[in-house]
GROMACS .gro file of C-alpha atoms in nm:
model
  399
    1UNK     CA    1   5.662 -20.691   0.628
    2UNK     CA    2   5.872 -20.982   0.518
    3UNK     CA    3   6.153 -20.782   0.362
    4UNK     CA    4   6.331 -20.460   0.439
    5UNK     CA    5   6.293 -20.176   0.194
    6UNK     CA    6   6.598 -19.991   0.070
    7UNK     CA    7   6.615 -19.615   0.123
    8UNK     CA    8   6.543 -19.556  -0.246
    9UNK     CA    9   6.241 -19.788  -0.235
   10UNK     CA   10   6.115 -19.606   0.073
   11UNK     CA   11   6.142 -19.267  -0.101
   12UNK     CA   12   5.950 -19.390  -0.404
   13UNK     CA   13   5.691 -19.556  -0.180
   14UNK     CA   14   5.636 -19.235   0.017
   15UNK     CA   15   5.603 -19.038  -0.308
   16UNK     CA   16   5.346 -19.288  -0.435
   17UNK     CA   17   5.149 -19.276  -0.110
   18UNK     CA   18   5.155 -18.896  -0.107
   19UNK     CA   19   5.013 -18.884  -0.460
   20UNK     CA   20   4.684 -19.039  -0.342
   21UNK     CA   21   4.559 -18.769  -0.100
   22UNK     CA   22   4.689 -18.502  -0.337
   23UNK     CA   23   4.484 -18.639  -0.627
   24UNK     CA   24   4.174 -18.714  -0.417
   25UNK     CA   25   4.174 -18.354  -0.289
   26UNK     CA   26   4.228 -18.208  -0.635
   27UNK     CA   27   3.952 -18.426  -0.779
   28UNK     CA   28   3.694 -18.264  -0.554
   29UNK     CA   29   3.814 -17.923  -0.439
   30UNK     CA   30   3.922 -17.791  -0.779
   31UNK     CA   31   3.557 -17.795  -0.889
   32UNK     CA   32   3.450 -17.551  -0.616
   33UNK     CA   33   3.577 -17.229  -0.782
   34UNK     CA   34   3.416 -17.320  -1.116
   35UNK     CA   35   3.067 -17.401  -0.985
   36UNK     CA   36   2.935 -17.057  -1.100
   37UNK     CA   37   3.055 -17.138  -1.453
   38UNK     CA   38   2.879 -17.476  -1.437
   39UNK     CA   39   2.558 -17.304  -1.328
   40UNK     CA   40   2.566 -17.093  -1.645
   41UNK     CA   41   2.670 -17.374  -1.880
   42UNK     CA   42   2.424 -17.631  -1.743
   43UNK     CA   43   2.139 -17.393  -1.658
   44UNK     CA   44   2.120 -17.509  -1.296
   45UNK     CA   45   2.067 -17.333  -0.963
   46UNK     CA   46   2.321 -17.280  -0.688
   47UNK     CA   47   2.159 -17.557  -0.485
   48UNK     CA   48   2.187 -17.797  -0.777
   49UNK     CA   49   2.551 -17.704  -0.834
   50UNK     CA   50   2.627 -17.783  -0.469
   51UNK     CA   51   2.511 -18.141  -0.536
   52UNK     CA   52   2.817 -18.183  -0.760
   53UNK     CA   53   3.032 -18.155  -0.444
   54UNK     CA   54   2.804 -18.317  -0.187
   55UNK     CA   55   2.724 -18.625  -0.400
   56UNK     CA   56   3.096 -18.708  -0.399
   57UNK     CA   57   3.139 -18.657  -0.025
   58UNK     CA   58   2.822 -18.825   0.104
   59UNK     CA   59   2.871 -19.155  -0.077
   60UNK     CA   60   3.234 -19.166   0.039
   61UNK     CA   61   3.133 -19.124   0.404
   62UNK     CA   62   2.920 -19.438   0.396
   63UNK     CA   63   3.161 -19.656   0.197
   64UNK     CA   64   3.488 -19.566   0.370
   65UNK     CA   65   3.443 -19.820   0.655
   66UNK     CA   66   3.358 -20.091   0.399
   67UNK     CA   67   3.680 -20.015   0.212
   68UNK     CA   68   3.871 -20.033   0.541
   69UNK     CA   69   3.732 -20.381   0.609
   70UNK     CA   70   3.818 -20.501   0.260
   71UNK     CA   71   4.172 -20.366   0.291
   72UNK     CA   72   4.221 -20.549   0.620
   73UNK     CA   73   4.103 -20.873   0.462
   74UNK     CA   74   4.247 -20.870   0.112
   75UNK     CA   75   4.535 -20.622   0.116
   76UNK     CA   76   4.576 -20.245   0.087
   77UNK     CA   77   4.700 -20.238  -0.272
   78UNK     CA   78   4.419 -20.469  -0.388
   79UNK     CA   79   4.174 -20.202  -0.269
   80UNK     CA   80   4.365 -19.883  -0.354
   81UNK     CA   81   4.443 -19.960  -0.719
   82UNK     CA   82   4.086 -20.052  -0.825
   83UNK     CA   83   3.960 -19.755  -0.620
   84UNK     CA   84   4.183 -19.518  -0.817
   85UNK     CA   85   4.061 -19.670  -1.145
   86UNK     CA   86   3.696 -19.627  -1.038
   87UNK     CA   87   3.766 -19.266  -0.935
   88UNK     CA   88   3.913 -19.196  -1.278
   89UNK     CA   89   3.616 -19.356  -1.452
   90UNK     CA   90   3.381 -19.129  -1.258
   91UNK     CA   91   3.566 -18.823  -1.381
   92UNK     CA   92   3.563 -18.957  -1.738
   93UNK     CA   93   3.186 -19.014  -1.726
   94UNK     CA   94   3.129 -18.657  -1.603
   95UNK     CA   95   3.361 -18.516  -1.869
   96UNK     CA   96   3.204 -18.708  -2.159
   97UNK     CA   97   2.854 -18.616  -2.044
   98UNK     CA   98   2.949 -18.249  -2.022
   99UNK     CA   99   3.098 -18.252  -2.372
  100UNK     CA  100   2.847 -18.467  -2.560
  101UNK     CA  101   2.504 -18.431  -2.397
  102UNK     CA  102   2.255 -18.144  -2.421
  103UNK     CA  103   2.131 -18.191  -2.064
  104UNK     CA  104   2.416 -18.368  -1.880
  105UNK     CA  105   2.350 -18.265  -1.519
  106UNK     CA  106   2.211 -18.597  -1.389
  107UNK     CA  107   2.482 -18.797  -1.566
  108UNK     CA  108   2.745 -18.565  -1.418
  109UNK     CA  109   2.601 -18.641  -1.074
  110UNK     CA  110   2.622 -19.011  -1.157
  111UNK     CA  111   2.985 -18.971  -1.253
  112UNK     CA  112   3.055 -18.785  -0.929
  113UNK     CA  113   2.889 -19.063  -0.729
  114UNK     CA  114   3.113 -19.317  -0.905
  115UNK     CA  115   3.409 -19.093  -0.825
  116UNK     CA  116   3.305 -19.082  -0.458
  117UNK     CA  117   3.280 -19.463  -0.450
  118UNK     CA  118   3.636 -19.483  -0.575
  119UNK     CA  119   3.769 -19.222  -0.336
  120UNK     CA  120   3.638 -19.420  -0.038
  121UNK     CA  121   3.892 -19.690  -0.113
  122UNK     CA  122   4.186 -19.463  -0.188
  123UNK     CA  123   4.296 -19.198   0.065
  124UNK     CA  124   4.142 -19.371   0.373
  125UNK     CA  125   4.355 -19.681   0.307
  126UNK     CA  126   4.678 -19.480   0.292
  127UNK     CA  127   4.699 -19.435   0.670
  128UNK     CA  128   4.691 -19.805   0.763
  129UNK     CA  129   4.924 -19.883   0.472
  130UNK     CA  130   5.181 -19.646   0.622
  131UNK     CA  131   5.153 -19.835   0.950
  132UNK     CA  132   5.200 -20.165   0.765
  133UNK     CA  133   5.505 -20.055   0.568
  134UNK     CA  134   5.703 -19.864   0.829
  135UNK     CA  135   5.757 -20.073   1.139
  136UNK     CA  136   5.981 -19.803   1.285
  137UNK     CA  137   5.745 -19.560   1.459
  138UNK     CA  138   5.967 -19.261   1.382
  139UNK     CA  139   5.955 -19.336   1.009
  140UNK     CA  140   5.580 -19.390   1.027
  141UNK     CA  141   5.524 -19.054   1.200
  142UNK     CA  142   5.742 -18.872   0.948
  143UNK     CA  143   5.557 -19.035   0.657
  144UNK     CA  144   5.218 -18.948   0.805
  145UNK     CA  145   5.332 -18.586   0.824
  146UNK     CA  146   5.419 -18.600   0.454
  147UNK     CA  147   5.077 -18.754   0.377
  148UNK     CA  148   4.897 -18.474   0.561
  149UNK     CA  149   5.120 -18.222   0.386
  150UNK     CA  150   5.027 -18.371   0.047
  151UNK     CA  151   4.659 -18.355   0.140
  152UNK     CA  152   4.697 -17.987   0.228
  153UNK     CA  153   4.900 -17.909  -0.083
  154UNK     CA  154   4.603 -18.041  -0.279
  155UNK     CA  155   4.380 -17.790  -0.099
  156UNK     CA  156   4.629 -17.512  -0.180
  157UNK     CA  157   4.653 -17.598  -0.549
  158UNK     CA  158   4.287 -17.685  -0.609
  159UNK     CA  159   4.130 -17.339  -0.659
  160UNK     CA  160   4.416 -17.222  -0.878
  161UNK     CA  161   4.432 -17.538  -1.092
  162UNK     CA  162   4.054 -17.553  -1.130
  163UNK     CA  163   4.038 -17.193  -1.248
  164UNK     CA  164   4.324 -17.240  -1.495
  165UNK     CA  165   4.180 -17.559  -1.650
  166UNK     CA  166   3.827 -17.419  -1.669
  167UNK     CA  167   3.963 -17.112  -1.848
  168UNK     CA  168   4.041 -17.347  -2.141
  169UNK     CA  169   3.706 -17.531  -2.149
  170UNK     CA  170   3.478 -17.548  -1.847
  171UNK     CA  171   3.461 -17.929  -1.834
  172UNK     CA  172   3.837 -17.992  -1.871
  173UNK     CA  173   3.875 -18.038  -1.489
  174UNK     CA  174   3.659 -18.354  -1.518
  175UNK     CA  175   3.895 -18.498  -1.778
  176UNK     CA  176   4.200 -18.422  -1.564
  177UNK     CA  177   4.077 -18.662  -1.294
  178UNK     CA  178   4.135 -18.990  -1.487
  179UNK     CA  179   4.481 -18.870  -1.591
  180UNK     CA  180   4.579 -18.797  -1.231
  181UNK     CA  181   4.433 -19.127  -1.109
  182UNK     CA  182   4.612 -19.329  -1.378
  183UNK     CA  183   4.945 -19.179  -1.276
  184UNK     CA  184   4.884 -19.254  -0.908
  185UNK     CA  185   4.764 -19.611  -0.976
  186UNK     CA  186   5.080 -19.678  -1.181
  187UNK     CA  187   5.300 -19.551  -0.898
  188UNK     CA  188   5.119 -19.757  -0.633
  189UNK     CA  189   5.134 -20.072  -0.846
  190UNK     CA  190   5.504 -20.058  -0.922
  191UNK     CA  191   5.666 -19.851  -0.647
  192UNK     CA  192   5.505 -19.989  -0.331
  193UNK     CA  193   5.644 -20.331  -0.244
  194UNK     CA  194   5.443 -20.392   0.071
  195UNK     CA  195   5.135 -20.613   0.047
  196UNK     CA  196   5.006 -20.551   0.395
  197UNK     CA  197   4.677 -20.689   0.510
  198UNK     CA  198   4.698 -21.021   0.325
  199UNK     CA  199   4.828 -21.246   0.602
  200UNK     CA  200   4.497 -21.325   0.770
  201UNK     CA  201   4.141 -21.336   0.650
  202UNK     CA  202   3.854 -21.348   0.895
  203UNK     CA  203   3.486 -21.416   0.859
  204UNK     CA  204   3.282 -21.098   0.866
  205UNK     CA  205   3.112 -21.176   1.198
  206UNK     CA  206   3.443 -21.262   1.363
  207UNK     CA  207   3.590 -20.945   1.223
  208UNK     CA  208   3.305 -20.733   1.364
  209UNK     CA  209   3.346 -20.896   1.704
  210UNK     CA  210   3.718 -20.822   1.695
  211UNK     CA  211   3.654 -20.460   1.596
  212UNK     CA  212   3.398 -20.428   1.878
  213UNK     CA  213   3.658 -20.556   2.123
  214UNK     CA  214   3.905 -20.295   2.000
  215UNK     CA  215   3.648 -20.018   2.036
  216UNK     CA  216   3.556 -20.145   2.381
  217UNK     CA  217   3.917 -20.149   2.491
  218UNK     CA  218   4.024 -19.822   2.325
  219UNK     CA  219   3.685 -19.657   2.276
  220UNK     CA  220   3.746 -19.358   2.501
  221UNK     CA  221   4.052 -19.220   2.328
  222UNK     CA  222   3.939 -19.334   1.982
  223UNK     CA  223   3.613 -19.142   2.025
  224UNK     CA  224   3.818 -18.836   2.122
  225UNK     CA  225   4.039 -18.871   1.812
  226UNK     CA  226   3.734 -18.921   1.585
  227UNK     CA  227   3.558 -18.613   1.725
  228UNK     CA  228   3.870 -18.395   1.718
  229UNK     CA  229   3.931 -18.485   1.353
  230UNK     CA  230   3.572 -18.395   1.260
  231UNK     CA  231   3.582 -18.068   1.457
  232UNK     CA  232   3.912 -17.953   1.308
  233UNK     CA  233   3.786 -18.018   0.954
  234UNK     CA  234   3.461 -17.837   1.037
  235UNK     CA  235   3.657 -17.533   1.159
  236UNK     CA  236   3.899 -17.539   0.865
  237UNK     CA  237   3.639 -17.560   0.588
  238UNK     CA  238   3.389 -17.339   0.769
  239UNK     CA  239   3.651 -17.066   0.811
  240UNK     CA  240   3.769 -17.117   0.453
  241UNK     CA  241   3.413 -17.075   0.323
  242UNK     CA  242   3.361 -16.759   0.528
  243UNK     CA  243   3.692 -16.607   0.420
  244UNK     CA  244   3.635 -16.692   0.053
  245UNK     CA  245   3.290 -16.531   0.063
  246UNK     CA  246   3.410 -16.214   0.236
  247UNK     CA  247   3.705 -16.166  -0.001
  248UNK     CA  248   3.482 -16.195  -0.308
  249UNK     CA  249   3.157 -16.031  -0.197
  250UNK     CA  250   3.296 -15.742   0.005
  251UNK     CA  251   3.643 -15.678  -0.140
  252UNK     CA  252   3.601 -15.807  -0.500
  253UNK     CA  253   3.888 -16.055  -0.494
  254UNK     CA  254   3.803 -16.325  -0.751
  255UNK     CA  255   3.945 -16.614  -0.953
  256UNK     CA  256   4.310 -16.706  -0.941
  257UNK     CA  257   4.406 -16.400  -0.734
  258UNK     CA  258   4.164 -16.499  -0.459
  259UNK     CA  259   4.295 -16.855  -0.477
  260UNK     CA  260   4.650 -16.732  -0.425
  261UNK     CA  261   4.543 -16.530  -0.121
  262UNK     CA  262   4.376 -16.836   0.032
  263UNK     CA  263   4.675 -17.052  -0.055
  264UNK     CA  264   4.910 -16.866   0.182
  265UNK     CA  265   4.734 -16.966   0.508
  266UNK     CA  266   4.680 -17.318   0.374
  267UNK     CA  267   5.050 -17.334   0.299
  268UNK     CA  268   5.113 -17.263   0.669
  269UNK     CA  269   4.895 -17.564   0.751
  270UNK     CA  270   5.098 -17.774   0.508
  271UNK     CA  271   5.430 -17.668   0.656
  272UNK     CA  272   5.307 -17.727   1.012
  273UNK     CA  273   5.192 -18.079   0.916
  274UNK     CA  274   5.528 -18.161   0.760
  275UNK     CA  275   5.735 -18.031   1.052
  276UNK     CA  276   5.512 -18.196   1.312
  277UNK     CA  277   5.534 -18.532   1.139
  278UNK     CA  278   5.912 -18.515   1.146
  279UNK     CA  279   5.939 -18.402   1.507
  280UNK     CA  280   5.688 -18.615   1.698
  281UNK     CA  281   5.868 -18.939   1.605
  282UNK     CA  282   5.730 -19.228   1.815
  283UNK     CA  283   5.651 -19.041   2.137
  284UNK     CA  284   5.278 -19.084   2.204
  285UNK     CA  285   5.285 -18.839   2.494
  286UNK     CA  286   5.433 -18.570   2.271
  287UNK     CA  287   5.159 -18.642   2.017
  288UNK     CA  288   4.893 -18.576   2.280
  289UNK     CA  289   5.036 -18.242   2.390
  290UNK     CA  290   5.116 -18.119   2.037
  291UNK     CA  291   4.755 -18.201   1.947
  292UNK     CA  292   4.629 -18.011   2.251
  293UNK     CA  293   4.848 -17.706   2.180
  294UNK     CA  294   4.738 -17.706   1.815
  295UNK     CA  295   4.371 -17.713   1.918
  296UNK     CA  296   4.422 -17.425   2.164
  297UNK     CA  297   4.598 -17.223   1.893
  298UNK     CA  298   4.309 -17.293   1.657
  299UNK     CA  299   4.045 -17.197   1.913
  300UNK     CA  300   4.224 -16.876   2.014
  301UNK     CA  301   4.252 -16.766   1.650
  302UNK     CA  302   3.885 -16.819   1.558
  303UNK     CA  303   3.771 -16.649   1.879
  304UNK     CA  304   3.909 -16.312   1.761
  305UNK     CA  305   3.751 -16.320   1.413
  306UNK     CA  306   3.487 -16.052   1.498
  307UNK     CA  307   3.739 -15.776   1.571
  308UNK     CA  308   3.753 -15.672   1.205
  309UNK     CA  309   3.686 -15.820   0.862
  310UNK     CA  310   3.978 -15.652   0.684
  311UNK     CA  311   4.146 -15.901   0.445
  312UNK     CA  312   4.498 -15.882   0.594
  313UNK     CA  313   4.365 -15.940   0.947
  314UNK     CA  314   4.147 -16.235   0.846
  315UNK     CA  315   4.425 -16.393   0.641
  316UNK     CA  316   4.661 -16.362   0.938
  317UNK     CA  317   4.403 -16.522   1.168
  318UNK     CA  318   4.347 -16.801   0.916
  319UNK     CA  319   4.724 -16.855   0.896
  320UNK     CA  320   4.739 -16.905   1.275
  321UNK     CA  321   4.432 -17.129   1.263
  322UNK     CA  322   4.584 -17.337   0.984
  323UNK     CA  323   4.910 -17.373   1.176
  324UNK     CA  324   4.725 -17.510   1.478
  325UNK     CA  325   4.527 -17.758   1.269
  326UNK     CA  326   4.845 -17.858   1.086
  327UNK     CA  327   5.009 -17.937   1.419
  328UNK     CA  328   4.724 -18.160   1.532
  329UNK     CA  329   4.641 -18.368   1.224
  330UNK     CA  330   4.964 -18.574   1.190
  331UNK     CA  331   4.948 -18.650   1.563
  332UNK     CA  332   4.592 -18.782   1.532
  333UNK     CA  333   4.696 -19.000   1.237
  334UNK     CA  334   4.995 -19.137   1.426
  335UNK     CA  335   4.800 -19.206   1.746
  336UNK     CA  336   4.574 -19.441   1.551
  337UNK     CA  337   4.825 -19.612   1.323
  338UNK     CA  338   5.082 -19.667   1.599
  339UNK     CA  339   4.844 -19.780   1.874
  340UNK     CA  340   4.627 -20.042   1.702
  341UNK     CA  341   4.683 -20.391   1.574
  342UNK     CA  342   4.729 -20.423   1.201
  343UNK     CA  343   4.430 -20.657   1.165
  344UNK     CA  344   4.177 -20.381   1.246
  345UNK     CA  345   4.384 -20.077   1.156
  346UNK     CA  346   4.211 -20.036   0.822
  347UNK     CA  347   3.855 -20.018   0.949
  348UNK     CA  348   3.943 -19.793   1.246
  349UNK     CA  349   4.136 -19.543   1.032
  350UNK     CA  350   3.850 -19.553   0.781
  351UNK     CA  351   3.599 -19.456   1.051
  352UNK     CA  352   3.834 -19.172   1.148
  353UNK     CA  353   3.857 -19.055   0.786
  354UNK     CA  354   3.479 -19.073   0.750
  355UNK     CA  355   3.445 -18.848   1.056
  356UNK     CA  356   3.679 -18.599   0.891
  357UNK     CA  357   3.464 -18.609   0.577
  358UNK     CA  358   3.161 -18.524   0.790
  359UNK     CA  359   3.342 -18.215   0.919
  360UNK     CA  360   3.437 -18.113   0.566
  361UNK     CA  361   3.079 -18.157   0.444
  362UNK     CA  362   2.914 -17.980   0.738
  363UNK     CA  363   3.138 -17.674   0.773
  364UNK     CA  364   3.044 -17.465   0.464
  365UNK     CA  365   2.663 -17.501   0.479
  366UNK     CA  366   2.649 -17.432   0.853
  367UNK     CA  367   2.864 -17.120   0.816
  368UNK     CA  368   2.663 -17.012   0.510
  369UNK     CA  369   2.345 -17.016   0.718
  370UNK     CA  370   2.510 -16.835   1.009
  371UNK     CA  371   2.656 -16.562   0.785
  372UNK     CA  372   2.306 -16.419   0.762
  373UNK     CA  373   2.344 -16.314   1.128
  374UNK     CA  374   2.617 -16.157   1.337
  375UNK     CA  375   2.976 -16.270   1.281
  376UNK     CA  376   3.015 -16.308   1.658
  377UNK     CA  377   2.791 -16.614   1.645
  378UNK     CA  378   3.021 -16.780   1.391
  379UNK     CA  379   3.329 -16.705   1.600
  380UNK     CA  380   3.156 -16.831   1.913
  381UNK     CA  381   3.049 -17.156   1.748
  382UNK     CA  382   3.397 -17.230   1.612
  383UNK     CA  383   3.561 -17.138   1.944
  384UNK     CA  384   3.321 -17.358   2.142
  385UNK     CA  385   3.388 -17.649   1.907
  386UNK     CA  386   3.762 -17.597   1.955
  387UNK     CA  387   3.708 -17.589   2.332
  388UNK     CA  388   3.523 -17.922   2.311
  389UNK     CA  389   3.803 -18.071   2.101
  390UNK     CA  390   4.064 -17.947   2.348
  391UNK     CA  391   3.873 -18.096   2.641
  392UNK     CA  392   3.838 -18.432   2.464
  393UNK     CA  393   4.209 -18.439   2.384
  394UNK     CA  394   4.321 -18.342   2.733
  395UNK     CA  395   4.077 -18.569   2.916
  396UNK     CA  396   4.053 -18.880   2.701
  397UNK     CA  397   4.382 -18.922   2.511
  398UNK     CA  398   4.605 -19.104   2.757
  399UNK     CA  399   4.904 -19.268   2.581
   0.00000   0.00000   0.00000
């Protein structure tokens, strides 16, 4: 960066960056609690309603690496701002279709696909932008902790906000997306001074060769980080799906009250992310061991799920699980952003984010299928995945 930011500029920049994962999470997760309402209003099945979520996630998985390449070549802000605008347009299309059409389902899916295209160039570009802006590794680690915290806060608020907005009119959550995106785009445009990623442009073939060299040199620990990120998201959303189902189907907790109950463990994840980001500073060795301890804590918590399915017990276990995941995520972010050259940082962090999306997408359906059997199988699967993640972190991450 050619110029030093003042402390006030840094605070506004961090706030602007944190708005992106918050809004991207809200734009998807707040629709989950209102899917049953959409099924009634649109006359669709449960499988069809699930497409409203998966269409957003699947298209983002494939386009995230492309957005990373573009951000490396043309600048982070030049990708993030149009991406936020596209995301907002997708929400607007879905909202207008819901309000004005007699049979809007396919158009809603189209709007969600547009929204997913936009999201691929928003949150995934935040991580390399942090590395560009904050040359001091301690500041970068702290900011990454705030970014993860913002992402988690979005997960905490989503079910509550979605239920509240849908209580007014069921399609209002779609209309909220362009408003949120417009606010974030304004903040990014005027409050982030850095224009990282513009110094050097490379032909696509040369860029691929450079990226291959990076993967060849750092492939072992990068593969571990990619897999750990996917596994932790799989555990988090798989456990969340199971807990949400049990609370509603067996104990009749619904709507906003159920959302509040789920928010408490997710708040623990948020707090753990924030504290970890502030404490790890620039020590790569500490990052490795905090990641490992967080994975062990996560694995130990999911292993004892079968003991009882009482709500207080499961919420306590989920709180411990969330704390472990919250410890690991900022460390994984920092390991990538502080260990790679700026010229390929965007595409590598985008691959990492895509892997996390895969975990998010896979967790709920896998757990839904397994819930037809014994709960011990679910606990065993999650614990084995945590064991694999712990092994990868211990064996392959060598700062």
